[in-house]
XYZ file of C-alpha atoms in Angstrom:
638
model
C 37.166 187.953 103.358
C 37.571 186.751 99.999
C 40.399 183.948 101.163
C 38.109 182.704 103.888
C 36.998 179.429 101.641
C 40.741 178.681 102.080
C 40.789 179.124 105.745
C 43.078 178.273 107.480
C 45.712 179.171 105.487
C 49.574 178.852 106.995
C 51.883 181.417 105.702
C 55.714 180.436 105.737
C 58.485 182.847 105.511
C 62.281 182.124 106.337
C 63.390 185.554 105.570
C 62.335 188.994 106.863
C 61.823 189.969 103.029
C 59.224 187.250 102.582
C 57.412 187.909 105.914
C 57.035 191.527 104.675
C 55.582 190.142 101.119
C 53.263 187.652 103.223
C 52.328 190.146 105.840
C 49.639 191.826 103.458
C 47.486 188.547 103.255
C 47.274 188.819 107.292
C 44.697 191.142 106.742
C 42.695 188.291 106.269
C 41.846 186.512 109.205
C 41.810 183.037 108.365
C 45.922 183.136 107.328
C 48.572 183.321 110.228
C 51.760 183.881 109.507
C 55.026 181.580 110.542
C 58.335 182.585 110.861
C 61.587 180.985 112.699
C 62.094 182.210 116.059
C 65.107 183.187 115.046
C 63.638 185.813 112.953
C 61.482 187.323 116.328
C 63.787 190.438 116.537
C 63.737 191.286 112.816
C 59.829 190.872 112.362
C 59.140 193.313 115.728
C 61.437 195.693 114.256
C 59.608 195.582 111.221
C 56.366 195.807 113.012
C 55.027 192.212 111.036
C 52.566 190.511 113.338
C 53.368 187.036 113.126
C 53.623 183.532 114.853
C 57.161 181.982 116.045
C 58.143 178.231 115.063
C 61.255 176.820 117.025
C 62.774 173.400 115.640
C 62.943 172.284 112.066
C 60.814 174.121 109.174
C 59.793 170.538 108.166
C 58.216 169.682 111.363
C 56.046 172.324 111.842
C 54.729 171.898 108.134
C 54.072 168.284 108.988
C 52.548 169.513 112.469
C 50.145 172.007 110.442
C 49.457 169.675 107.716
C 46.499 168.316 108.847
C 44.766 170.837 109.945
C 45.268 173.610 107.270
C 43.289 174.196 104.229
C 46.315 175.730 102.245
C 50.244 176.721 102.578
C 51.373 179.877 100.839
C 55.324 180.094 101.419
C 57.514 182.524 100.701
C 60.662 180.412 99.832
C 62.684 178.796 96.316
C 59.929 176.664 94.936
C 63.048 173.312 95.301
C 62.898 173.564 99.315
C 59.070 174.174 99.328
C 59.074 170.857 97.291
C 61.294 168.989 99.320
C 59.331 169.938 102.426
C 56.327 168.632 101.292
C 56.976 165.904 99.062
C 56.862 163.443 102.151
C 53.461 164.538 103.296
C 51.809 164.715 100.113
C 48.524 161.954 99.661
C 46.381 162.359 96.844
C 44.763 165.778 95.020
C 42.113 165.127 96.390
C 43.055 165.912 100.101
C 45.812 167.013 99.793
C 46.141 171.612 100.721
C 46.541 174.288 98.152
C 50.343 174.788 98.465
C 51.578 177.948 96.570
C 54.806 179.738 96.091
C 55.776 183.246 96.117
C 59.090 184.455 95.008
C 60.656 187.032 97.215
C 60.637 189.763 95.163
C 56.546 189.410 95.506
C 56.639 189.069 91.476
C 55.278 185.962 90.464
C 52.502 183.555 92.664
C 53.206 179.910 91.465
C 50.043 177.288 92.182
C 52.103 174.136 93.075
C 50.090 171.652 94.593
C 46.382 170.740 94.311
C 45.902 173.313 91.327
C 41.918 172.293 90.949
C 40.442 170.023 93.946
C 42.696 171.841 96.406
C 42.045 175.204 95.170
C 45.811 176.173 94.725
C 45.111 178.205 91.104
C 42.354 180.228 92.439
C 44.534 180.882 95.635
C 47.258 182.305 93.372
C 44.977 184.473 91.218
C 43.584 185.775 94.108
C 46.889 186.364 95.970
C 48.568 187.589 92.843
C 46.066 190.283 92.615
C 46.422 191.481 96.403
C 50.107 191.482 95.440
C 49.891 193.064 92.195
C 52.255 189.684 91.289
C 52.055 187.934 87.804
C 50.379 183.787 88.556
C 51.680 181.164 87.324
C 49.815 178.186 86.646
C 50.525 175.568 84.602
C 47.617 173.611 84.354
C 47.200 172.438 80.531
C 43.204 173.340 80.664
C 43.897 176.823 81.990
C 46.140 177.513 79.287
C 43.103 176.930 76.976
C 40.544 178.334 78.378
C 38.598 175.620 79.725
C 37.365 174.541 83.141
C 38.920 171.225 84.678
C 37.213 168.114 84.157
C 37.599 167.670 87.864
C 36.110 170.856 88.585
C 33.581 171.202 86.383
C 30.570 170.298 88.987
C 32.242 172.123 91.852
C 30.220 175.491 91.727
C 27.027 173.702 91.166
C 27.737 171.250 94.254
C 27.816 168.199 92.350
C 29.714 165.307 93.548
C 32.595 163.183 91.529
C 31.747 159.578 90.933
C 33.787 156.580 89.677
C 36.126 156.848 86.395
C 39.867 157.437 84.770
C 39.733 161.312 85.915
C 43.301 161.026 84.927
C 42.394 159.774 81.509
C 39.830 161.772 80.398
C 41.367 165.277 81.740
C 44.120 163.970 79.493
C 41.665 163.912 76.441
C 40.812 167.309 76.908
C 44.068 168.959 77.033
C 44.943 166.911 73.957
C 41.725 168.611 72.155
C 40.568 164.896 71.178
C 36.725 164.647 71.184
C 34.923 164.009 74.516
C 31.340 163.204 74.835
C 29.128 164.495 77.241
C 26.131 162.241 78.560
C 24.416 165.194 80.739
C 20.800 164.018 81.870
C 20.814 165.815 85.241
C 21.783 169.311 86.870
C 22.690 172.679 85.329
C 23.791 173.099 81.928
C 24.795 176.419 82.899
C 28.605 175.383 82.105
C 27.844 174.489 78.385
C 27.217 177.647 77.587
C 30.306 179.752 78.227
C 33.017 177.131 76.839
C 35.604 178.776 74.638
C 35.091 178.224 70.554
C 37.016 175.427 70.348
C 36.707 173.236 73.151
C 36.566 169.710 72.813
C 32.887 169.088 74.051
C 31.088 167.072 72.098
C 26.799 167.336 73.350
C 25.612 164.812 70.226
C 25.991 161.272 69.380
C 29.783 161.381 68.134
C 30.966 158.413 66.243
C 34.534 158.669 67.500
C 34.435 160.056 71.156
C 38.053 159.631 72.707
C 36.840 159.703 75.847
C 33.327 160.450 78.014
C 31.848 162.606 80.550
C 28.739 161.439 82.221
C 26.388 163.849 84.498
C 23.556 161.905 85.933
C 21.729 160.457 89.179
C 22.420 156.991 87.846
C 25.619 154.781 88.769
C 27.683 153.444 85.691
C 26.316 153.425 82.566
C 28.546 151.189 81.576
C 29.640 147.440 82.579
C 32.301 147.237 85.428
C 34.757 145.114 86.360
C 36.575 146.082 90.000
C 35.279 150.166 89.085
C 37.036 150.364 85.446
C 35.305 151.234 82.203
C 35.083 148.632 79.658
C 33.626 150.961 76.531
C 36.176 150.679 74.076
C 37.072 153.179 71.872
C 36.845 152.185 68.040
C 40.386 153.435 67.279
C 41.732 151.293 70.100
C 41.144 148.046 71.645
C 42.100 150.224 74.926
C 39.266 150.603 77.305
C 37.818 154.581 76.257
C 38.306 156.706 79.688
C 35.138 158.017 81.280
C 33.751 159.289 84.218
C 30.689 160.583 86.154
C 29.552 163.277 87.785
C 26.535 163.451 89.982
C 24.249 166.603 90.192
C 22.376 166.137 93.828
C 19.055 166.127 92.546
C 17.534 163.169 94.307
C 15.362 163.887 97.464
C 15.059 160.971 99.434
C 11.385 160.821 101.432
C 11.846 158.890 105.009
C 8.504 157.788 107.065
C 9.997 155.594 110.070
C 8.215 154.515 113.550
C 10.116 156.691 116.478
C 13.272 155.374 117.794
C 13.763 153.864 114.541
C 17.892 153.286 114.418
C 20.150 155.341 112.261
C 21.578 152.191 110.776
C 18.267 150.876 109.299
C 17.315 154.123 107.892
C 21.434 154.233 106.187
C 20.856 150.638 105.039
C 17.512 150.598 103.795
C 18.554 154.239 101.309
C 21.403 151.897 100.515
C 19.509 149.139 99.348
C 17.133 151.234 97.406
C 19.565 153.128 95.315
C 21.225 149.805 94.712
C 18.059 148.178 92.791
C 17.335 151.281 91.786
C 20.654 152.087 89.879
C 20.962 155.405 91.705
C 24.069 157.048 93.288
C 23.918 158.001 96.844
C 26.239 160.595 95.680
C 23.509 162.248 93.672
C 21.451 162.768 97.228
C 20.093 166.102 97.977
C 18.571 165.551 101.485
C 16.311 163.864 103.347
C 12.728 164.816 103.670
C 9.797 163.921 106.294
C 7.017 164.838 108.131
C 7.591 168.171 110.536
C 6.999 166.029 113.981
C 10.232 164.101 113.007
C 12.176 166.852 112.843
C 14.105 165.676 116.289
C 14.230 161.655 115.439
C 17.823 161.141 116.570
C 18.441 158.275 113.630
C 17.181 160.780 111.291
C 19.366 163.507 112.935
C 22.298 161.501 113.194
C 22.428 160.309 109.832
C 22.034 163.699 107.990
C 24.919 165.217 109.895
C 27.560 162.383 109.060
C 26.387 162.493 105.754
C 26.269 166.740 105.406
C 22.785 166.539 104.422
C 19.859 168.918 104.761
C 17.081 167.376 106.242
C 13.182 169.319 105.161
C 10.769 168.610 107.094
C 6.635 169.375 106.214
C 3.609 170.006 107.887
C 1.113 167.212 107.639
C -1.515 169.996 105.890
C 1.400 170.165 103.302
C 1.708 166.505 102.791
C -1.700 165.829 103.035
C -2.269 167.889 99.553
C 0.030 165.773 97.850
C -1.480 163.262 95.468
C 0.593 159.689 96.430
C 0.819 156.489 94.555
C 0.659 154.861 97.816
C -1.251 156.306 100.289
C -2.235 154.831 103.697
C -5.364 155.582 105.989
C -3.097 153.482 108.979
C -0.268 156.485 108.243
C -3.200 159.601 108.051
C -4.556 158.118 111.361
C -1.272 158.763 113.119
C -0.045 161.709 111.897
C -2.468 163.222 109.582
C -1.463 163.072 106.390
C -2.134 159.721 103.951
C 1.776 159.905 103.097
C 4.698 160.753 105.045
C 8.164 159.213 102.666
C 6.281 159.931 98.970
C 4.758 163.182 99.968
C 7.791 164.556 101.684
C 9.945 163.577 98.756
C 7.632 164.786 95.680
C 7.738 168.218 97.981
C 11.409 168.663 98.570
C 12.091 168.136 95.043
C 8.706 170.500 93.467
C 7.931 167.443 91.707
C 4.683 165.335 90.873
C 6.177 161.911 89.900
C 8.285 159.862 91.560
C 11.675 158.021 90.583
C 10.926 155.602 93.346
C 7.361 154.676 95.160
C 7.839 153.653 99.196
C 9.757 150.589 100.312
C 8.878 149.778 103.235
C 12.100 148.249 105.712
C 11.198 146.666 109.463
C 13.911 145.475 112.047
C 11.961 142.158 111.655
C 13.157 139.650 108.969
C 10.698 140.363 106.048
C 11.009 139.327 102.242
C 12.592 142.995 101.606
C 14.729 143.210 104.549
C 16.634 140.109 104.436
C 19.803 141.630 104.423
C 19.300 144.004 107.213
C 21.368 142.947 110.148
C 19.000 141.834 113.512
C 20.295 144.456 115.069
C 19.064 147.556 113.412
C 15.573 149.197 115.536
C 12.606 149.899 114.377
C 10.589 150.675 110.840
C 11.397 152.758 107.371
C 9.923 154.181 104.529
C 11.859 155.244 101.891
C 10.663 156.877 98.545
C 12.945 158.841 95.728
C 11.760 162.076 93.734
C 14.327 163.849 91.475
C 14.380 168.117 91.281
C 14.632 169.735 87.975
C 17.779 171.892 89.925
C 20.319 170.101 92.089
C 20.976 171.492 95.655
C 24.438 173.109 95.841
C 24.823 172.892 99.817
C 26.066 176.494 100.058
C 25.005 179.670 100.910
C 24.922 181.972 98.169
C 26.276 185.276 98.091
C 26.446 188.408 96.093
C 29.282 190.797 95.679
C 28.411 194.307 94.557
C 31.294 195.224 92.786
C 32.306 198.951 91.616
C 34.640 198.742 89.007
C 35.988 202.179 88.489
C 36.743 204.147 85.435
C 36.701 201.339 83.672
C 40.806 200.849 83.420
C 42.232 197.549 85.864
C 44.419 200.191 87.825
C 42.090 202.026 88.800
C 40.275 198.968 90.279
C 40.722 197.483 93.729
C 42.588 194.499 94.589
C 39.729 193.475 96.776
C 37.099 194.148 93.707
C 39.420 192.329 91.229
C 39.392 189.363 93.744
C 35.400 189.312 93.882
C 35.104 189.625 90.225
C 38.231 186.856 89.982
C 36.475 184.133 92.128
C 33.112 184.413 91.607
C 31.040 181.324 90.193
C 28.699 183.840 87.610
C 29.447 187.674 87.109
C 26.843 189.768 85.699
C 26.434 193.193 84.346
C 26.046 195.701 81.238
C 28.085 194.288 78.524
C 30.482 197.422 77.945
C 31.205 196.932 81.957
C 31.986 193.029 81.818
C 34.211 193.413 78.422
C 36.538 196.447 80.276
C 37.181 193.659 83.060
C 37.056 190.532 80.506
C 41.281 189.765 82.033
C 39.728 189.194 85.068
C 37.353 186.499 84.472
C 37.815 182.657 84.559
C 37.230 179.285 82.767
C 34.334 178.092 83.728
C 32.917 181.249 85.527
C 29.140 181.755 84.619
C 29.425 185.125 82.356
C 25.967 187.105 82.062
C 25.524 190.734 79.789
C 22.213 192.177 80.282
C 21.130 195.380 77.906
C 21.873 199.146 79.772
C 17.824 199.167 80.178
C 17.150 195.856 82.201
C 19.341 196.478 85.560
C 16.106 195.325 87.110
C 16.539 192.159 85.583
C 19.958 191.699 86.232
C 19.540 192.284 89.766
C 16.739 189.761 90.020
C 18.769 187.673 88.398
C 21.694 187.955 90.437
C 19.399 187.245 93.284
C 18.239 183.784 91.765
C 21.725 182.228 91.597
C 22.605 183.338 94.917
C 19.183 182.029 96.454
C 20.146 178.846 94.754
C 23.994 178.567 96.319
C 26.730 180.852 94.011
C 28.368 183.621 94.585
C 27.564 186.108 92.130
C 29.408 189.197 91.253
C 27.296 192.205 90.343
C 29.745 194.657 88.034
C 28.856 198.427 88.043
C 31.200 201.068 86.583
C 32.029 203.679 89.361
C 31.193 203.373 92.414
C 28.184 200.269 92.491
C 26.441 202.673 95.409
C 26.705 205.911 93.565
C 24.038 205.529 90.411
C 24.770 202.241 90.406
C 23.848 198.173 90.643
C 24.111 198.372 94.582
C 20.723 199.996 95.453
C 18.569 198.272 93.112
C 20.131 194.595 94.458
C 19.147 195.621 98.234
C 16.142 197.217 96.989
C 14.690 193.762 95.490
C 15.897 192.047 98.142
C 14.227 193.933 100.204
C 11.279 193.334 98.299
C 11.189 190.116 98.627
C 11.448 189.537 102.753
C 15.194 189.229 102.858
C 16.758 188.179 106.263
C 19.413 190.493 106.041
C 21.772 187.348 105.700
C 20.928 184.946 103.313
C 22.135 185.139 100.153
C 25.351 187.370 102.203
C 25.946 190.294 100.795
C 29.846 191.906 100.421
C 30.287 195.445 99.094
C 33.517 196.792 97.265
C 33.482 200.389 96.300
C 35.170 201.667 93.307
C 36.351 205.445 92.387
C 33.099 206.945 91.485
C 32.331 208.748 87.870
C 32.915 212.360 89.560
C 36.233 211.302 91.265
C 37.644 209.601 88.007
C 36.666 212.516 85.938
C 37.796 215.430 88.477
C 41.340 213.688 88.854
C 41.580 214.300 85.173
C 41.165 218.043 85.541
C 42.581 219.240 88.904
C 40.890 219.428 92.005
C 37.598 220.756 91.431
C 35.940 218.710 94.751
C 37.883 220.268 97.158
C 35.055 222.035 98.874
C 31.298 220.968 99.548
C 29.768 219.617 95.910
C 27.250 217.527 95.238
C 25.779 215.016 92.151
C 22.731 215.178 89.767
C 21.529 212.922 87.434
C 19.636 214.072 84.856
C 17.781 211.001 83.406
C 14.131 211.092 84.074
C 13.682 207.466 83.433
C 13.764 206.740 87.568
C 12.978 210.421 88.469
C 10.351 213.137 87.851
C 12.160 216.019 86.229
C 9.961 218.050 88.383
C 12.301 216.763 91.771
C 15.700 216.377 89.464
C 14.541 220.411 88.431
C 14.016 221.313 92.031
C 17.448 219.965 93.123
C 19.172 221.844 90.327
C 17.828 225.128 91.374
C 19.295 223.650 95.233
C 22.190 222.974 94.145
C 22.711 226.402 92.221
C 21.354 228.589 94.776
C 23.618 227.058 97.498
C 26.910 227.382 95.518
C 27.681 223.649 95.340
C 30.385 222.193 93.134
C 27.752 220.362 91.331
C 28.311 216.801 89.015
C 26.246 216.125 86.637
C 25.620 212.153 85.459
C 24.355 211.166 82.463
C 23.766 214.660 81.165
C 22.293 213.769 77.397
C 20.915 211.024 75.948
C 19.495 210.365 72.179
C 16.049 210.895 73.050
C 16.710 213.337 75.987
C 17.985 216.171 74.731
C 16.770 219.163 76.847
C 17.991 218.823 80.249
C 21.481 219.513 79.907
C 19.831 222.987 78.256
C 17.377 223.768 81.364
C 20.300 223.066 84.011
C 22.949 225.299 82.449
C 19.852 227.861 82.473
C 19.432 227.057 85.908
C 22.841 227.487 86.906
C 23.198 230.536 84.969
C 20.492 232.296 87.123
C 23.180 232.199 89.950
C 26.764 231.311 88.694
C 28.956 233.916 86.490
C 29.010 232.386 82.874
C 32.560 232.359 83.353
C 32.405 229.771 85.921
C 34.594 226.497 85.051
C 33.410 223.576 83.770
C 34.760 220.109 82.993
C 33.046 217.835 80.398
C 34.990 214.735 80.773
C 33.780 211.545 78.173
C 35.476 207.895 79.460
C 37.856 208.583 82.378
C 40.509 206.913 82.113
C 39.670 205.168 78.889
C 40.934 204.662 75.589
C 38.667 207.101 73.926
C 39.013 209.617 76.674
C 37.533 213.093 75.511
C 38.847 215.655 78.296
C 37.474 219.705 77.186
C 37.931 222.895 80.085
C 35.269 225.199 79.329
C 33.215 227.945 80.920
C 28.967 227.710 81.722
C 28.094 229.762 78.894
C 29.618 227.849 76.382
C 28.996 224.291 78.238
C 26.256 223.403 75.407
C 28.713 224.150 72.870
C 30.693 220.856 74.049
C 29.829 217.256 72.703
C 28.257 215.550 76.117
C 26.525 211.755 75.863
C 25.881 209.343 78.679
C 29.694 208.348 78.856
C 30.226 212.123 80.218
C 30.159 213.766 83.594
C 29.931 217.320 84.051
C 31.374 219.116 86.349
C 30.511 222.757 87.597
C 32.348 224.835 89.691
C 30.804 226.988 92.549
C 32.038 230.614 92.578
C 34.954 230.284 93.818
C 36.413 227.868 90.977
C 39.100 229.118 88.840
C 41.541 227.391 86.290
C 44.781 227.884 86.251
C 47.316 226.511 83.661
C 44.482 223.696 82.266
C 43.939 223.052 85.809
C 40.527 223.461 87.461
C 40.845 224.239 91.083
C 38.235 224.834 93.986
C 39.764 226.312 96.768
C 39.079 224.787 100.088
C 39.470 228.065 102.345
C 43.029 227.796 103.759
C 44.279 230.874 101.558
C 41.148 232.516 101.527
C 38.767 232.593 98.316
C 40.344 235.742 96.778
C 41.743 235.531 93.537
């Protein structure tokens, strides 16, 4: 599911080694997987499902080219070049193309590393493969997001400039100053150390990044920069990136043409000094929600169009209001009010112009053709509109060791746009994360928070990993997420919600002793904080009475001292106190503390909130420093 922002993707293998590599991405839906006819027999034999090519390699690549968001062959990195080299455009259209070896060792990103996605293809693929990437990008070597792609998770949209130059500043560590006056500054704050930012008024900038609503900031001539940098008499490299914080309010007369409304936006960012790129969406009045100009021009242009009631609008305190406008349709202001709403602002960036089909004094340059009448008014949001739908992926981590992690969960923690969690959690998966990637540590007390918080940048268009050690549905982040989201009128869909279990706190620790789950068991926590220790007391007597393997989670605290006491004395009321018992600290971790011991001596044992507790039912015996429950197929005897 994870590959499907890459979909489709066109596997190639020429061998039936490489078709068996590639066959473990078909999982996925959105890849298929090509091999030569020739090659039928081979792959049936092998039970691969795959597609059949006749003719040249080279023309089918050139027949898929178009219509494929990434090639992943399995084939020497010289012919995969050769193939493509004729079809290749520009990085900026051109498919993720990556390479993997046939040995399934190393994942090489080859073409259209950033725009095109091909690094985060390879990480990803190189974790279902359990394959080394290779990218040789010079910013990912240092830790730093592309200049390229540093607006991509916040939806922003790339303006004019030397992308080229500047990206070349970067790598070089030179200084390069950013101008940022719109959108997130999210990014700023999880750069590496050294990185060659520079948020002041630098004296020597060797280069310049500029984030804002507003075209060039500085003079032009056919698109190039002309600030010069005072080392050089070289024109200094810059280039701009636009947030999409500007809503654009539309009033227009029905049947109004989809050209007018295009032309008059046009001429109104023009004066104005405002990129269309930094457009949100359009907003209007609700009964306009089916104008067919309006429609029409929102759907070539992949933007949202917000529509209002006229009691909405009507609340909204205008510049410009109009009794003619509240006598049609009931609200003094249709383009201002619509656009101060859409953007949860109270000032405008631009009052209504007004555009007719007639020749006016501020339509002059409207062709005769265009139909009807426009408003148009400008209000800029304090956040930009992404134009995704967010999602969050409740990730279990495991033990807290990589191996013991899922590909799958690895993959949602490796292309996430934020990942968030309890700072011990995040640092035992720090090789996982990215440049770039939005990294957020909340203390072990405010899961509440980071939940809510989780759900924020997901409402607002990111995907957003939620870490929990374990299992994230056994004790952990899972619940709570669903829980608020519940809470809060969730549609069951939106933000999309993807679940990856992990091996839970009781399975990690009983793989370290033997098999003390092989028959029915069950877990406890003993914290209080979410519980009454009147129910956690009541299940404890349960679980003694009915002779169940019994786990026990975070079993002692600082301040909680007692319960591990009163459950021991619980169990003790029906258990021998020479049942076995396993006090395992860390699974799996460096500091692993593993100790066999019996009930009656359990409290002799160091035990902290990093320990589970396992106690066998009366049937569990240990055998050369092995705990085992016996599941019934030799009988309990013994």
């Amino acid at each position: 599911m994870l590959l499907a922002e890459f979909s489709p993707i066109a596997l190639i293998a020429t061998t039936p080694t490489g078709a068996k590599i590639l066959q473990v991405l078909c999982q996925n839906q959105a890849a298929t997987l090509w091999v030569a006819e020739s090659l039928r027999k081979n792959t049936v034999e092998e039970n691969i499902h795959a597609s059949f090519y006749t003719g040249y390699l080279k023309n089918h690549i050139a027949n898929l080219w178009q219509t494929h968001c990434a090639f992943v062959f399995c084939l020497a990195t010289g012919a995969v070049v050769r193939l493509i080299a004729p079809l290749l455009q520009h990085k900026s259209t051109d498919p993720a193309v990556v390479v993997v070896d046939e040995t399934g060792r190393f994942v090489i990103s080859l073409c259209s590393g950033h725009q095109g996605g091909a690094d985060q293809l390879a990480r990803l693929i190189a974790l279902q493969l359990n394959a080394t990437p290779i990218l040789t990008g010079a910013s990912t070597g240092l830790g730093l997001p592309a200049v390229d792609m540093l607006g991509v998770p916040f939806g922003w949209r790339r303006g004019e400039g030397d992308w080229t130059g500047v990206s070349a500043a970067v790598v070089r560590g030179e200084i390069v100053q950013v101008f940022q006056e719109a959108g997130s500054t999210l990014w700023q704050n999880y750069l590496p150390p050294k990185h060659p930012f520079d948020f002041g008024e630098s004296a020597t900038p060797q280069a310049k990044i500029w984030i804002t609503f507003k075209l060039s900031h500085s003079q032009t001539r056919h698109g190039a920069s002309l600030h010069i940098s005072p080392s050089s008499t070289l024109p200094l490299p810059e280039v701009h990136w636009h947030p999409r914080v500007l809503w654009v309010g539309v009033g227009c007369e029905r049947g109004t043409s989809r050209d007018l409304i295009a032309a008059a936006i046009q001429q109104v960012f023009a004066a104005n000094n405002l990129a269309e790129s930094a457009i949100a969406g359009i907003a209007t009045i609700d009964i306009k929600a089916d104008e067919v100009g309006l429609m029409e021009l929102c759907q070539e242009r992949h933007w949202p169009l917000k529509t209002f009631s006229s009691e909405i609008l009507r609340t909204v305190s205008v510049p410009n209001p109009s009794q003619v406008v509240e006598q049609e349709v009931g609200t003094p202001s249709v383009g201002e009010a619509a656009a101060l709403c859409a953007a949860k602002s109270k000032t405008l960036l631009v009052p209504k112009q007004i555009f007719k089909s007639k020749t006016s004094a501020n339509n002059e340059n409207l062709s005769p053709s265009f139909t009807g009448a426009v408003t148009v008014a400008v209000a800029q949001a304090e956040k930009e509109y992404i134009g995704r739908t967010g999602k969050i992926l409740l990730v279990g981590t495991g033990p807290g060791h990589l191996e013991q992690m899922t590909p799958a969960a690895q993959m949602a923690v490796s292309s996430a746009d934020a990942v968030i969690g309890y700072s011990l959690y995040i640092d035992l998966i720090s090789p996982l994360l990215q440049p770039g990637q939005i990294v957020e540590s909340l203390p072990i007390t405010q899961e509440r928070q980071r939940a809510q918080r989780a759900i924020e940048l997901a409402n607002w268009g990111l995907s957003v990993a939620v870490i929990s050690s374990g299992d994230c549905g056994i004790y952990g982040m899972g619940g709570l997420v669903l829980e608020e989201l519940q809470s809060l009128g969730w549609d069951g869909k939106t933000p999309s919600i993807q679940i990856f279990p992990g091996i839970s706190a009781l399975q990690a620790a009983a793989s370290r002793v033997g098999t003390p789950l092989m028959h029915d068991f069950c877990a406890i926590s003993l914290s209080d904080l979410l519980t009454p220790w009147e129910v956690i007391e009541k299940r404890l007597e349960a679980a003694a009475a009915a002779d169940f393997v019994t786990a026990l989670y975070n079993p002692r605290s600082q301040t909680r001292t007692q319960q591990l006491i009163i459950a021991r004395d619980i169990f003790l009321k029906y258990r021998q106190p020479s049942t076995p018992v396993a006090v395992v600290r860390s699974a799996y971790r460096q500091d692993e503390q593993i100790t066999l011991t019996t009930l009656d001596k359990l409290l002799d044992t160091t035990v902290d909130m990093l320990t589970t507790v396992l106690i066998g039912n009366s049937h569990t015996r240990t055998y050369a420093n092995w705990m085992i429950t016996p599941r019934g197929y030799l009988g309990f005897s013994g």
